[in-house]
PDB file of C-alpha atoms in Angstrom:
ATOM      1  CA  MET A 739      22.767 -43.298  31.151  1.00  0.00           C
ATOM      2  CA  ALA A 740      21.058 -45.067  28.247  1.00  0.00           C
ATOM      3  CA  LEU A 741      19.681 -43.032  25.382  1.00  0.00           C
ATOM      4  CA  LYS A 742      16.162 -43.836  24.309  1.00  0.00           C
ATOM      5  CA  THR A 743      15.230 -44.130  20.662  1.00  0.00           C
ATOM      6  CA  ALA A 744      11.636 -43.879  19.543  1.00  0.00           C
ATOM      7  CA  ALA A 745      11.486 -47.688  19.449  1.00  0.00           C
ATOM      8  CA  THR A 746      12.904 -48.205  22.964  1.00  0.00           C
ATOM      9  CA  THR A 747      10.758 -45.406  24.388  1.00  0.00           C
ATOM     10  CA  LYS A 748       7.602 -47.120  23.131  1.00  0.00           C
ATOM     11  CA  ALA A 749       8.829 -50.406  24.500  1.00  0.00           C
ATOM     12  CA  ALA A 750       9.348 -48.668  27.827  1.00  0.00           C
ATOM     13  CA  GLY A 751       5.693 -47.586  27.786  1.00  0.00           C
ATOM     14  CA  ALA A 752       6.092 -43.877  27.058  1.00  0.00           C
ATOM     15  CA  GLY A 753       3.602 -44.014  24.180  1.00  0.00           C
ATOM     16  CA  ILE A 754       5.879 -42.575  21.499  1.00  0.00           C
ATOM     17  CA  THR A 755       5.492 -44.295  18.158  1.00  0.00           C
ATOM     18  CA  PRO A 756       8.733 -45.486  16.583  1.00  0.00           C
ATOM     19  CA  SER A 757       9.815 -43.643  13.470  1.00  0.00           C
ATOM     20  CA  LYS A 758      10.868 -46.816  11.634  1.00  0.00           C
ATOM     21  CA  ALA A 759       9.476 -50.298  11.526  1.00  0.00           C
ATOM     22  CA  GLY A 760      11.460 -53.368  10.567  1.00  0.00           C
ATOM     23  CA  ALA A 761      14.970 -54.624  10.964  1.00  0.00           C
ATOM     24  CA  PRO A 762      18.196 -52.676  10.359  1.00  0.00           C
ATOM     25  CA  GLY A 763      18.850 -52.413   6.643  1.00  0.00           C
ATOM     26  CA  ASP A 764      15.158 -52.155   5.721  1.00  0.00           C
ATOM     27  CA  SER A 765      14.007 -49.048   3.892  1.00  0.00           C
ATOM     28  CA  TYR A 766      13.144 -46.180   6.197  1.00  0.00           C
ATOM     29  CA  ALA A 767       9.580 -44.934   6.216  1.00  0.00           C
ATOM     30  CA  PRO A 768       9.183 -41.158   6.166  1.00  0.00           C
ATOM     31  CA  LEU A 769       9.338 -39.754   9.670  1.00  0.00           C
ATOM     32  CA  ASP A 770       6.127 -38.193  10.914  1.00  0.00           C
ATOM     33  CA  GLY A 771       6.485 -34.373  10.921  1.00  0.00           C
ATOM     34  CA  ALA A 772       4.890 -33.938  14.355  1.00  0.00           C
ATOM     35  CA  HIS A 773       7.222 -36.549  15.855  1.00  0.00           C
ATOM     36  CA  PHE A 774      10.220 -34.802  14.288  1.00  0.00           C
ATOM     37  CA  ARG A 775       9.110 -31.336  15.533  1.00  0.00           C
ATOM     38  CA  GLU A 776       8.733 -32.736  19.054  1.00  0.00           C
ATOM     39  CA  ALA A 777      12.238 -34.203  18.863  1.00  0.00           C
ATOM     40  CA  MET A 778      13.679 -30.914  17.613  1.00  0.00           C
ATOM     41  CA  SER A 779      11.946 -28.983  20.424  1.00  0.00           C
ATOM     42  CA  ARG A 780      14.327 -30.752  22.807  1.00  0.00           C
ATOM     43  CA  ILE A 781      17.443 -29.231  21.224  1.00  0.00           C
ATOM     44  CA  VAL A 782      18.572 -26.017  22.901  1.00  0.00           C
ATOM     45  CA  THR A 783      18.966 -23.310  20.273  1.00  0.00           C
ATOM     46  CA  ALA A 784      20.092 -19.717  20.421  1.00  0.00           C
ATOM     47  CA  VAL A 785      17.472 -17.218  19.253  1.00  0.00           C
ATOM     48  CA  HIS A 786      18.382 -14.808  16.441  1.00  0.00           C
ATOM     49  CA  ILE A 787      16.728 -12.162  14.318  1.00  0.00           C
ATOM     50  CA  LEU A 788      17.749 -12.457  10.699  1.00  0.00           C
ATOM     51  CA  THR A 789      17.676  -9.121   8.851  1.00  0.00           C
ATOM     52  CA  THR A 790      18.260  -7.952   5.309  1.00  0.00           C
ATOM     53  CA  ASP A 791      18.126  -4.622   3.491  1.00  0.00           C
ATOM     54  CA  GLY A 792      18.500  -3.490  -0.094  1.00  0.00           C
ATOM     55  CA  ALA A 793      16.461  -3.331  -3.282  1.00  0.00           C
ATOM     56  CA  ALA A 794      13.841  -5.739  -1.851  1.00  0.00           C
ATOM     57  CA  GLY A 795      13.480  -3.647   1.297  1.00  0.00           C
ATOM     58  CA  ARG A 796      14.282  -4.022   4.988  1.00  0.00           C
ATOM     59  CA  LEU A 797      12.876  -7.207   6.449  1.00  0.00           C
ATOM     60  CA  GLY A 798      13.532  -9.512   9.374  1.00  0.00           C
ATOM     61  CA  ALA A 799      12.480 -12.823  10.900  1.00  0.00           C
ATOM     62  CA  THR A 800      13.192 -14.831  14.039  1.00  0.00           C
ATOM     63  CA  VAL A 801      15.355 -17.881  13.299  1.00  0.00           C
ATOM     64  CA  SER A 802      17.159 -20.578  15.254  1.00  0.00           C
ATOM     65  CA  ALA A 803      18.941 -22.653  12.594  1.00  0.00           C
ATOM     66  CA  VAL A 804      22.307 -20.862  12.409  1.00  0.00           C
ATOM     67  CA  CYS A 805      25.841 -22.240  12.603  1.00  0.00           C
ATOM     68  CA  SER A 806      29.403 -21.559  11.543  1.00  0.00           C
ATOM     69  CA  VAL A 807      30.697 -23.151   8.349  1.00  0.00           C
ATOM     70  CA  SER A 808      34.381 -22.202   8.079  1.00  0.00           C
ATOM     71  CA  ASP A 809      36.944 -19.693   9.273  1.00  0.00           C
ATOM     72  CA  ASP A 810      38.677 -19.643   5.867  1.00  0.00           C
ATOM     73  CA  PRO A 811      36.738 -17.952   4.412  1.00  0.00           C
ATOM     74  CA  CYS A 812      34.778 -16.826   7.459  1.00  0.00           C
ATOM     75  CA  SER A 813      31.272 -18.076   6.779  1.00  0.00           C
ATOM     76  CA  ILE A 814      28.025 -19.100   8.443  1.00  0.00           C
ATOM     77  CA  LEU A 815      24.810 -20.737   7.348  1.00  0.00           C
ATOM     78  CA  VAL A 816      21.203 -20.015   8.147  1.00  0.00           C
ATOM     79  CA  CYS A 817      18.120 -22.035   7.249  1.00  0.00           C
ATOM     80  CA  VAL A 818      15.157 -19.976   6.059  1.00  0.00           C
ATOM     81  CA  ASN A 819      11.650 -21.088   5.109  1.00  0.00           C
ATOM     82  CA  ARG A 820      11.211 -20.482   1.389  1.00  0.00           C
ATOM     83  CA  SER A 821       7.627 -19.256   1.882  1.00  0.00           C
ATOM     84  CA  SER A 822       8.741 -16.387   4.137  1.00  0.00           C
ATOM     85  CA  ARG A 823       8.987 -12.787   2.945  1.00  0.00           C
ATOM     86  CA  VAL A 824      12.524 -12.506   4.348  1.00  0.00           C
ATOM     87  CA  HIS A 825      13.624 -15.428   2.155  1.00  0.00           C
ATOM     88  CA  SER A 826      12.681 -13.714  -1.098  1.00  0.00           C
ATOM     89  CA  ALA A 827      14.188 -10.439   0.154  1.00  0.00           C
ATOM     90  CA  ILE A 828      17.523 -12.130   0.937  1.00  0.00           C
ATOM     91  CA  LEU A 829      17.569 -13.692  -2.531  1.00  0.00           C
ATOM     92  CA  LYS A 830      17.141 -10.249  -4.087  1.00  0.00           C
ATOM     93  CA  ASN A 831      19.273  -8.215  -1.638  1.00  0.00           C
ATOM     94  CA  ARG A 832      22.055 -10.871  -1.543  1.00  0.00           C
ATOM     95  CA  VAL A 833      22.941  -9.839   2.054  1.00  0.00           C
ATOM     96  CA  PHE A 834      21.795 -10.819   5.554  1.00  0.00           C
ATOM     97  CA  CYS A 835      22.684 -10.232   9.194  1.00  0.00           C
ATOM     98  CA  VAL A 836      22.233 -12.685  12.079  1.00  0.00           C
ATOM     99  CA  ASN A 837      21.526 -10.859  15.361  1.00  0.00           C
ATOM    100  CA  THR A 838      21.862 -13.088  18.445  1.00  0.00           C
ATOM    101  CA  LEU A 839      19.406 -12.069  21.149  1.00  0.00           C
ATOM    102  CA  GLN A 840      19.765 -11.412  24.863  1.00  0.00           C
ATOM    103  CA  PRO A 841      17.161 -12.500  27.455  1.00  0.00           C
ATOM    104  CA  ASN A 842      15.467  -9.061  27.424  1.00  0.00           C
ATOM    105  CA  HIS A 843      14.625  -9.529  23.715  1.00  0.00           C
ATOM    106  CA  GLN A 844      11.752 -12.024  24.120  1.00  0.00           C
ATOM    107  CA  ALA A 845       9.090  -9.566  22.927  1.00  0.00           C
ATOM    108  CA  LEU A 846      11.273  -8.619  19.951  1.00  0.00           C
ATOM    109  CA  SER A 847      11.733 -12.293  19.076  1.00  0.00           C
ATOM    110  CA  ASP A 848       7.980 -12.850  19.244  1.00  0.00           C
ATOM    111  CA  ALA A 849       7.304  -9.811  17.036  1.00  0.00           C
ATOM    112  CA  PHE A 850       9.755 -10.936  14.339  1.00  0.00           C
ATOM    113  CA  ALA A 851       8.262 -14.444  14.558  1.00  0.00           C
ATOM    114  CA  GLY A 852       4.940 -12.894  13.498  1.00  0.00           C
ATOM    115  CA  ARG A 853       3.183 -12.952  16.858  1.00  0.00           C
ATOM    116  CA  GLY A 854       1.049  -9.850  17.347  1.00  0.00           C
ATOM    117  CA  ASN A 855       0.604  -9.262  13.604  1.00  0.00           C
ATOM    118  CA  LEU A 856       2.801  -6.144  13.575  1.00  0.00           C
ATOM    119  CA  ASP A 857       3.911  -4.839  10.209  1.00  0.00           C
ATOM    120  CA  MET A 858       7.647  -4.846   9.488  1.00  0.00           C
ATOM    121  CA  ASP A 859       8.119  -1.134  10.304  1.00  0.00           C
ATOM    122  CA  ALA A 860       6.488  -1.628  13.725  1.00  0.00           C
ATOM    123  CA  ARG A 861       8.734  -4.622  14.430  1.00  0.00           C
ATOM    124  CA  PHE A 862      11.880  -2.652  13.650  1.00  0.00           C
ATOM    125  CA  ALA A 863      10.553   0.299  15.737  1.00  0.00           C
ATOM    126  CA  MET A 864      10.682  -1.917  18.869  1.00  0.00           C
ATOM    127  CA  ALA A 865      14.504  -1.678  19.051  1.00  0.00           C
ATOM    128  CA  GLU A 866      17.473   0.380  17.940  1.00  0.00           C
ATOM    129  CA  TRP A 867      19.248  -0.768  14.761  1.00  0.00           C
ATOM    130  CA  THR A 868      22.424   0.396  13.035  1.00  0.00           C
ATOM    131  CA  PRO A 869      23.556  -0.556   9.540  1.00  0.00           C
ATOM    132  CA  LEU A 870      26.594  -2.825   9.339  1.00  0.00           C
ATOM    133  CA  ALA A 871      29.062  -3.187   6.427  1.00  0.00           C
ATOM    134  CA  THR A 872      26.490  -4.564   3.937  1.00  0.00           C
ATOM    135  CA  GLY A 873      23.806  -2.106   5.036  1.00  0.00           C
ATOM    136  CA  CYS A 874      21.850  -4.792   6.883  1.00  0.00           C
ATOM    137  CA  PRO A 875      20.288  -3.747  10.195  1.00  0.00           C
ATOM    138  CA  GLY A 876      22.346  -4.775  13.207  1.00  0.00           C
ATOM    139  CA  LEU A 877      20.499  -4.850  16.536  1.00  0.00           C
ATOM    140  CA  LYS A 878      22.337  -2.287  18.660  1.00  0.00           C
ATOM    141  CA  ASP A 879      22.214  -4.331  21.883  1.00  0.00           C
ATOM    142  CA  ALA A 880      22.496  -7.825  20.368  1.00  0.00           C
ATOM    143  CA  SER A 881      24.948 -10.243  21.947  1.00  0.00           C
ATOM    144  CA  LEU A 882      26.372 -10.716  18.470  1.00  0.00           C
ATOM    145  CA  SER A 883      25.651  -9.431  14.966  1.00  0.00           C
ATOM    146  CA  ILE A 884      27.175 -11.250  11.976  1.00  0.00           C
ATOM    147  CA  ASP A 885      26.781  -9.385   8.700  1.00  0.00           C
ATOM    148  CA  CYS A 886      27.101 -11.470   5.511  1.00  0.00           C
ATOM    149  CA  GLU A 887      26.990 -11.513   1.739  1.00  0.00           C
ATOM    150  CA  VAL A 888      25.197 -14.505   0.207  1.00  0.00           C
ATOM    151  CA  PHE A 889      27.687 -17.076  -1.105  1.00  0.00           C
ATOM    152  CA  SER A 890      25.430 -20.021  -1.949  1.00  0.00           C
ATOM    153  CA  ILE A 891      21.887 -21.302  -1.556  1.00  0.00           C
ATOM    154  CA  SER A 892      20.739 -24.939  -1.424  1.00  0.00           C
ATOM    155  CA  GLU A 893      17.201 -26.180  -1.048  1.00  0.00           C
ATOM    156  CA  MET A 894      16.040 -28.875   1.350  1.00  0.00           C
ATOM    157  CA  GLY A 895      12.364 -29.555   1.843  1.00  0.00           C
ATOM    158  CA  THR A 896      10.565 -26.351   2.796  1.00  0.00           C
ATOM    159  CA  HIS A 897      13.752 -24.406   3.544  1.00  0.00           C
ATOM    160  CA  SER A 898      16.827 -22.947   1.905  1.00  0.00           C
ATOM    161  CA  VAL A 899      20.258 -23.368   3.436  1.00  0.00           C
ATOM    162  CA  ILE A 900      21.905 -20.011   2.832  1.00  0.00           C
ATOM    163  CA  ILE A 901      25.671 -19.751   3.282  1.00  0.00           C
ATOM    164  CA  GLY A 902      27.087 -16.291   3.719  1.00  0.00           C
ATOM    165  CA  THR A 903      30.626 -14.966   3.767  1.00  0.00           C
ATOM    166  CA  VAL A 904      31.124 -12.683   6.757  1.00  0.00           C
ATOM    167  CA  ALA A 905      31.618  -8.990   5.998  1.00  0.00           C
ATOM    168  CA  ASP A 906      31.332  -7.589   9.538  1.00  0.00           C
ATOM    169  CA  VAL A 907      31.005  -8.789  13.144  1.00  0.00           C
ATOM    170  CA  ARG A 908      29.908  -6.807  16.185  1.00  0.00           C
ATOM    171  CA  MET A 909      30.004  -8.386  19.673  1.00  0.00           C
ATOM    172  CA  SER A 910      28.878  -7.126  23.069  1.00  0.00           C
ATOM    173  CA  ASP A 911      30.285  -7.969  26.482  1.00  0.00           C
ATOM    174  CA  GLU A 912      26.908  -9.327  27.610  1.00  0.00           C
ATOM    175  CA  ASP A 913      27.349 -12.780  29.142  1.00  0.00           C
ATOM    176  CA  ARG A 914      23.710 -13.918  28.913  1.00  0.00           C
ATOM    177  CA  SER A 915      21.918 -15.274  25.855  1.00  0.00           C
ATOM    178  CA  LEU A 916      18.322 -16.038  24.969  1.00  0.00           C
ATOM    179  CA  VAL A 917      17.734 -19.695  24.118  1.00  0.00           C
ATOM    180  CA  TYR A 918      14.693 -21.718  23.144  1.00  0.00           C
ATOM    181  CA  ILE A 919      13.891 -25.274  24.245  1.00  0.00           C
ATOM    182  CA  ARG A 920      10.644 -27.236  24.569  1.00  0.00           C
ATOM    183  CA  ARG A 921       8.741 -24.340  23.026  1.00  0.00           C
ATOM    184  CA  GLY A 922       9.818 -21.798  25.628  1.00  0.00           C
ATOM    185  CA  TYR A 923      12.435 -19.092  26.194  1.00  0.00           C
ATOM    186  CA  HIS A 924      15.228 -19.439  28.750  1.00  0.00           C
ATOM    187  CA  SER A 925      18.322 -17.488  29.679  1.00  0.00           C
ATOM    188  CA  VAL A 926      21.813 -18.928  29.870  1.00  0.00           C
ATOM    189  CA  SER A 927      24.989 -17.284  31.053  1.00  0.00           C
ATOM    190  CA  LYS A 928      28.631 -18.187  30.815  1.00  0.00           C
TER     191      LYS A 928
END
């Protein structure tokens, strides 16, 4: 099976504009944001609710950009939009928890993504939460909750890449997860 690049897709008549003009070795033109977002919509991602609690308050947001960094020390990273309220709260609280959602959490994901314009207390009231080692809210019926202390923060474009050292992990036996692809929710099982 041949993979299609933006250039070969256009040549094949699909109407997608190539992201780069010119020969290999030429300078790359900035990629169009809409083209990039469409490309990223085709990557299957797990759906998580990122929470924090402390001096800046209890906040949360739906996120998808999460991955492991190392097992020595145990660490993960999460990418958070710098304009979000949860971003500034994490910077002040210096702790966060990644809660991986199950298929029955679609409404919760939407609420923490800002759909429905619920205030933060109403969002948290939609589910049962328990504090983990750092005090961050862990979703009681999450597939996985990873509780972290902030180790480092780097900036890239509109987002911060926040690396956390893991303080606590809670896993369920649930074998189904909520994923997001092509701007829609789906369920996967092992």
